[in-house]
Amino acid sequence: MTTSENARSNDGLPLDVEIGALQGGSADLSRYAGQVVLVVNVASKCGLTPQYSGLERLHERYAERGFTVLGVPCNQFMGQEPGSADEIAEFCSATYGVTFPMTEKVDVNGEGRHPLYDRLTGFADAEGHSGDVRWNFEKFLIGRDGKVAARFSPQTEPESTEVVAAVEELLVG
């Protein structure tokens, strides 16, 4: 994807989208305006589920500097997030000590794709992949300006050099 195509995908800012909170009510993404946000579609029964630990450490490490992880449960990949909102919240808290915010369970691909992912998926990762989310734990980094700054594959660990460097760059800038 070219730079101009990436810029076009940012015409509608991701944080302008309404989404529900995991346990009811609104998650009102506009509350993250001016912050750096790592949006991650998550699942409780996936081989990548241990990434919750790294996501929580990343969240804790940078929260005081205006950073948050935003978990977005999704059951589209082999039914790996089958639980109710209460079950998801309990699993995340009890198993991984998750304190970062979580949204309602949504679709990230297909006809029922949530508008948040309509805005995110136009952005390409470093390998040039744009479009549909490939699997659980795909990561989208949003800068303080509300624009997508980076996209990372599901296999990229939350505390990898490339994710940490991108987060730190946005927190300084």
mmCIF file of C-alpha atoms in Angstrom:
data_model
loop_
_atom_site.group_PDB
_atom_site.id
_atom_site.type_symbol
_atom_site.label_atom_id
_atom_site.label_comp_id
_atom_site.label_asym_id
_atom_site.label_seq_id
_atom_site.Cartn_x
_atom_site.Cartn_y
_atom_site.Cartn_z
ATOM 1 C CA MET A 1 0.000 0.000 0.000
ATOM 2 C CA THR A 2 1.333 3.427 -0.872
ATOM 3 C CA THR A 3 1.660 6.274 1.577
ATOM 4 C CA SER A 4 -1.283 8.062 -0.062
ATOM 5 C CA GLU A 5 -3.445 4.941 0.296
ATOM 6 C CA ASN A 6 -2.474 4.723 3.976
ATOM 7 C CA ALA A 7 -3.340 8.392 4.382
ATOM 8 C CA ARG A 8 -6.747 7.784 2.761
ATOM 9 C CA SER A 9 -7.445 4.969 5.198
ATOM 10 C CA ASN A 10 -7.027 7.542 7.978
ATOM 11 C CA ASP A 11 -9.693 9.904 6.608
ATOM 12 C CA GLY A 12 -12.155 8.513 9.153
ATOM 13 C CA LEU A 13 -10.313 8.380 12.440
ATOM 14 C CA PRO A 14 -10.674 5.088 14.321
ATOM 15 C CA LEU A 15 -11.375 6.843 17.603
ATOM 16 C CA ASP A 16 -14.450 8.578 16.153
ATOM 17 C CA VAL A 17 -16.290 5.226 16.215
ATOM 18 C CA GLU A 18 -18.780 4.151 18.875
ATOM 19 C CA ILE A 19 -18.299 0.717 20.425
ATOM 20 C CA GLY A 20 -19.724 -0.932 23.497
ATOM 21 C CA ALA A 21 -17.734 -1.872 26.594
ATOM 22 C CA LEU A 22 -17.260 -5.576 27.348
ATOM 23 C CA GLN A 23 -19.551 -5.576 30.340
ATOM 24 C CA GLY A 24 -22.142 -3.146 29.042
ATOM 25 C CA GLY A 25 -22.464 0.537 28.373
ATOM 26 C CA SER A 26 -20.354 2.540 25.986
ATOM 27 C CA ALA A 27 -16.598 2.232 25.567
ATOM 28 C CA ASP A 28 -16.674 5.683 23.871
ATOM 29 C CA LEU A 29 -13.366 5.559 22.001
ATOM 30 C CA SER A 30 -13.181 9.340 21.888
ATOM 31 C CA ARG A 31 -11.991 9.183 25.523
ATOM 32 C CA TYR A 32 -8.633 8.015 24.127
ATOM 33 C CA ALA A 33 -8.156 11.162 22.035
ATOM 34 C CA GLY A 34 -4.650 12.487 22.625
ATOM 35 C CA GLN A 35 -3.394 9.076 23.769
ATOM 36 C CA VAL A 36 -1.470 6.335 22.016
ATOM 37 C CA VAL A 37 -3.664 3.229 21.709
ATOM 38 C CA LEU A 38 -2.798 -0.322 20.684
ATOM 39 C CA VAL A 39 -6.024 -1.949 19.429
ATOM 40 C CA VAL A 40 -5.826 -5.757 19.488
ATOM 41 C CA ASN A 41 -8.477 -8.312 18.529
ATOM 42 C CA VAL A 42 -8.220 -10.913 21.284
ATOM 43 C CA ALA A 43 -9.401 -14.453 21.992
ATOM 44 C CA SER A 44 -9.267 -16.697 25.059
ATOM 45 C CA LYS A 45 -8.771 -20.082 23.387
ATOM 46 C CA CYS A 46 -6.058 -19.363 20.821
ATOM 47 C CA GLY A 47 -2.436 -20.455 20.620
ATOM 48 C CA LEU A 48 -1.578 -16.736 20.777
ATOM 49 C CA THR A 49 -3.650 -16.119 23.946
ATOM 50 C CA PRO A 50 -0.481 -15.934 26.117
ATOM 51 C CA GLN A 51 0.120 -12.565 24.401
ATOM 52 C CA TYR A 52 -2.295 -11.188 27.008
ATOM 53 C CA SER A 53 0.667 -11.198 29.427
ATOM 54 C CA GLY A 54 2.809 -9.047 27.142
ATOM 55 C CA LEU A 55 -0.102 -6.739 26.363
ATOM 56 C CA GLU A 56 -0.711 -6.201 30.084
ATOM 57 C CA ARG A 57 2.998 -5.501 30.749
ATOM 58 C CA LEU A 58 3.088 -3.041 27.834
ATOM 59 C CA HIS A 59 -0.043 -1.341 29.152
ATOM 60 C CA GLU A 60 1.390 -1.061 32.670
ATOM 61 C CA ARG A 61 4.798 0.126 31.416
ATOM 62 C CA TYR A 62 3.460 3.078 29.413
ATOM 63 C CA ALA A 63 0.046 3.919 30.929
ATOM 64 C CA GLU A 64 1.351 6.919 32.879
ATOM 65 C CA ARG A 65 2.748 8.362 29.636
ATOM 66 C CA GLY A 66 -0.631 8.350 27.863
ATOM 67 C CA PHE A 67 -0.741 4.844 26.401
ATOM 68 C CA THR A 68 -3.369 2.119 26.592
ATOM 69 C CA VAL A 69 -4.015 -1.286 25.131
ATOM 70 C CA LEU A 70 -7.603 -1.772 23.982
ATOM 71 C CA GLY A 71 -8.693 -5.401 23.755
ATOM 72 C CA VAL A 72 -11.414 -6.229 21.233
ATOM 73 C CA PRO A 73 -12.767 -9.774 21.671
ATOM 74 C CA CYS A 74 -13.643 -11.560 18.443
ATOM 75 C CA ASN A 75 -14.984 -15.067 17.794
ATOM 76 C CA GLN A 76 -14.426 -15.163 14.023
ATOM 77 C CA PHE A 77 -11.297 -17.303 13.996
ATOM 78 C CA MET A 78 -12.241 -20.958 14.589
ATOM 79 C CA GLY A 79 -14.594 -19.964 17.416
ATOM 80 C CA GLN A 80 -11.693 -19.178 19.752
ATOM 81 C CA GLU A 81 -13.611 -16.554 21.774
ATOM 82 C CA PRO A 82 -16.903 -18.330 22.533
ATOM 83 C CA GLY A 83 -17.508 -16.921 26.011
ATOM 84 C CA SER A 84 -19.998 -14.389 27.284
ATOM 85 C CA ALA A 85 -18.830 -10.941 28.322
ATOM 86 C CA ASP A 86 -18.637 -12.055 31.964
ATOM 87 C CA GLU A 87 -16.691 -15.202 31.053
ATOM 88 C CA ILE A 88 -14.219 -13.223 28.937
ATOM 89 C CA ALA A 89 -13.704 -10.632 31.680
ATOM 90 C CA GLU A 90 -13.206 -13.319 34.345
ATOM 91 C CA PHE A 91 -10.758 -15.278 32.178
ATOM 92 C CA CYS A 92 -8.672 -12.202 31.342
ATOM 93 C CA SER A 93 -8.562 -10.991 34.926
ATOM 94 C CA ALA A 94 -7.989 -14.334 36.646
ATOM 95 C CA THR A 95 -5.601 -15.868 34.111
ATOM 96 C CA TYR A 96 -3.576 -12.886 32.907
ATOM 97 C CA GLY A 97 -4.312 -10.081 35.377
ATOM 98 C CA VAL A 98 -5.634 -7.887 32.556
ATOM 99 C CA THR A 99 -6.408 -4.326 33.634
ATOM 100 C CA PHE A 100 -6.537 -2.658 30.214
ATOM 101 C CA PRO A 101 -9.971 -1.798 28.781
ATOM 102 C CA MET A 102 -11.935 -4.295 26.705
ATOM 103 C CA THR A 103 -14.745 -3.676 24.251
ATOM 104 C CA GLU A 104 -17.774 -5.758 23.422
ATOM 105 C CA LYS A 105 -17.197 -8.828 21.246
ATOM 106 C CA VAL A 106 -17.340 -7.807 17.566
ATOM 107 C CA ASP A 107 -16.636 -9.074 14.063
ATOM 108 C CA VAL A 108 -13.410 -7.745 12.562
ATOM 109 C CA ASN A 109 -13.946 -9.144 9.051
ATOM 110 C CA GLY A 110 -16.776 -9.730 6.622
ATOM 111 C CA GLU A 111 -20.190 -8.229 6.115
ATOM 112 C CA GLY A 112 -20.726 -7.650 9.842
ATOM 113 C CA ARG A 113 -17.314 -6.038 10.368
ATOM 114 C CA HIS A 114 -17.497 -3.430 13.108
ATOM 115 C CA PRO A 115 -16.976 0.163 11.863
ATOM 116 C CA LEU A 116 -13.802 0.398 13.978
ATOM 117 C CA TYR A 117 -12.225 -2.299 11.833
ATOM 118 C CA ASP A 118 -13.519 -0.647 8.649
ATOM 119 C CA ARG A 119 -11.242 2.228 9.633
ATOM 120 C CA LEU A 120 -8.285 0.105 10.763
ATOM 121 C CA THR A 121 -7.977 -2.532 8.052
ATOM 122 C CA GLY A 122 -7.147 -0.123 5.235
ATOM 123 C CA PHE A 123 -3.755 0.426 6.828
ATOM 124 C CA ALA A 124 -0.879 -1.826 5.701
ATOM 125 C CA ASP A 125 1.686 -3.460 7.957
ATOM 126 C CA ALA A 126 5.449 -3.427 7.300
ATOM 127 C CA GLU A 127 5.087 -6.416 4.930
ATOM 128 C CA GLY A 128 2.415 -4.600 2.917
ATOM 129 C CA HIS A 129 -0.606 -6.551 4.188
ATOM 130 C CA SER A 130 -3.790 -4.514 4.354
ATOM 131 C CA GLY A 131 -7.397 -5.580 4.361
ATOM 132 C CA ASP A 132 -8.894 -8.345 6.459
ATOM 133 C CA VAL A 133 -7.501 -9.168 9.868
ATOM 134 C CA ARG A 134 -5.531 -12.400 9.486
ATOM 135 C CA TRP A 135 -6.013 -13.928 12.937
ATOM 136 C CA ASN A 136 -6.452 -13.217 16.627
ATOM 137 C CA PHE A 137 -4.017 -10.710 18.155
ATOM 138 C CA GLU A 138 -3.472 -8.536 15.076
ATOM 139 C CA LYS A 139 -2.384 -5.150 16.401
ATOM 140 C CA PHE A 140 -3.110 -1.598 15.234
ATOM 141 C CA LEU A 141 -1.224 1.303 16.810
ATOM 142 C CA ILE A 142 -3.043 4.636 16.850
ATOM 143 C CA GLY A 143 -1.134 7.856 17.499
ATOM 144 C CA ARG A 144 -2.128 10.814 19.644
ATOM 145 C CA ASP A 145 -3.554 12.430 16.491
ATOM 146 C CA GLY A 146 -6.057 9.578 16.177
ATOM 147 C CA LYS A 147 -4.481 8.160 13.010
ATOM 148 C CA VAL A 148 -3.272 4.612 12.490
ATOM 149 C CA ALA A 149 0.517 4.697 12.773
ATOM 150 C CA ALA A 150 1.399 0.996 12.494
ATOM 151 C CA ARG A 151 -0.061 -2.462 12.028
ATOM 152 C CA PHE A 152 1.526 -5.634 13.362
ATOM 153 C CA SER A 153 0.846 -9.257 12.464
ATOM 154 C CA PRO A 154 -0.767 -11.574 14.997
ATOM 155 C CA GLN A 155 2.550 -13.375 15.557
ATOM 156 C CA THR A 156 4.352 -10.148 16.522
ATOM 157 C CA GLU A 157 4.770 -10.252 20.284
ATOM 158 C CA PRO A 158 3.462 -7.179 22.153
ATOM 159 C CA GLU A 159 6.872 -6.576 23.744
ATOM 160 C CA SER A 160 8.831 -7.096 20.512
ATOM 161 C CA THR A 161 11.442 -4.532 19.543
ATOM 162 C CA GLU A 162 9.293 -3.194 16.690
ATOM 163 C CA VAL A 163 6.141 -2.702 18.785
ATOM 164 C CA VAL A 164 8.001 -1.102 21.710
ATOM 165 C CA ALA A 165 9.954 1.204 19.376
ATOM 166 C CA ALA A 166 6.758 2.313 17.603
ATOM 167 C CA VAL A 167 4.982 2.965 20.928
ATOM 168 C CA GLU A 168 7.935 4.916 22.328
ATOM 169 C CA GLU A 169 8.253 6.985 19.146
ATOM 170 C CA LEU A 170 4.596 8.007 19.354
ATOM 171 C CA LEU A 171 4.818 8.777 23.075
ATOM 172 C CA VAL A 172 7.772 11.108 22.501
ATOM 173 C CA GLY A 173 6.373 12.737 19.351
#
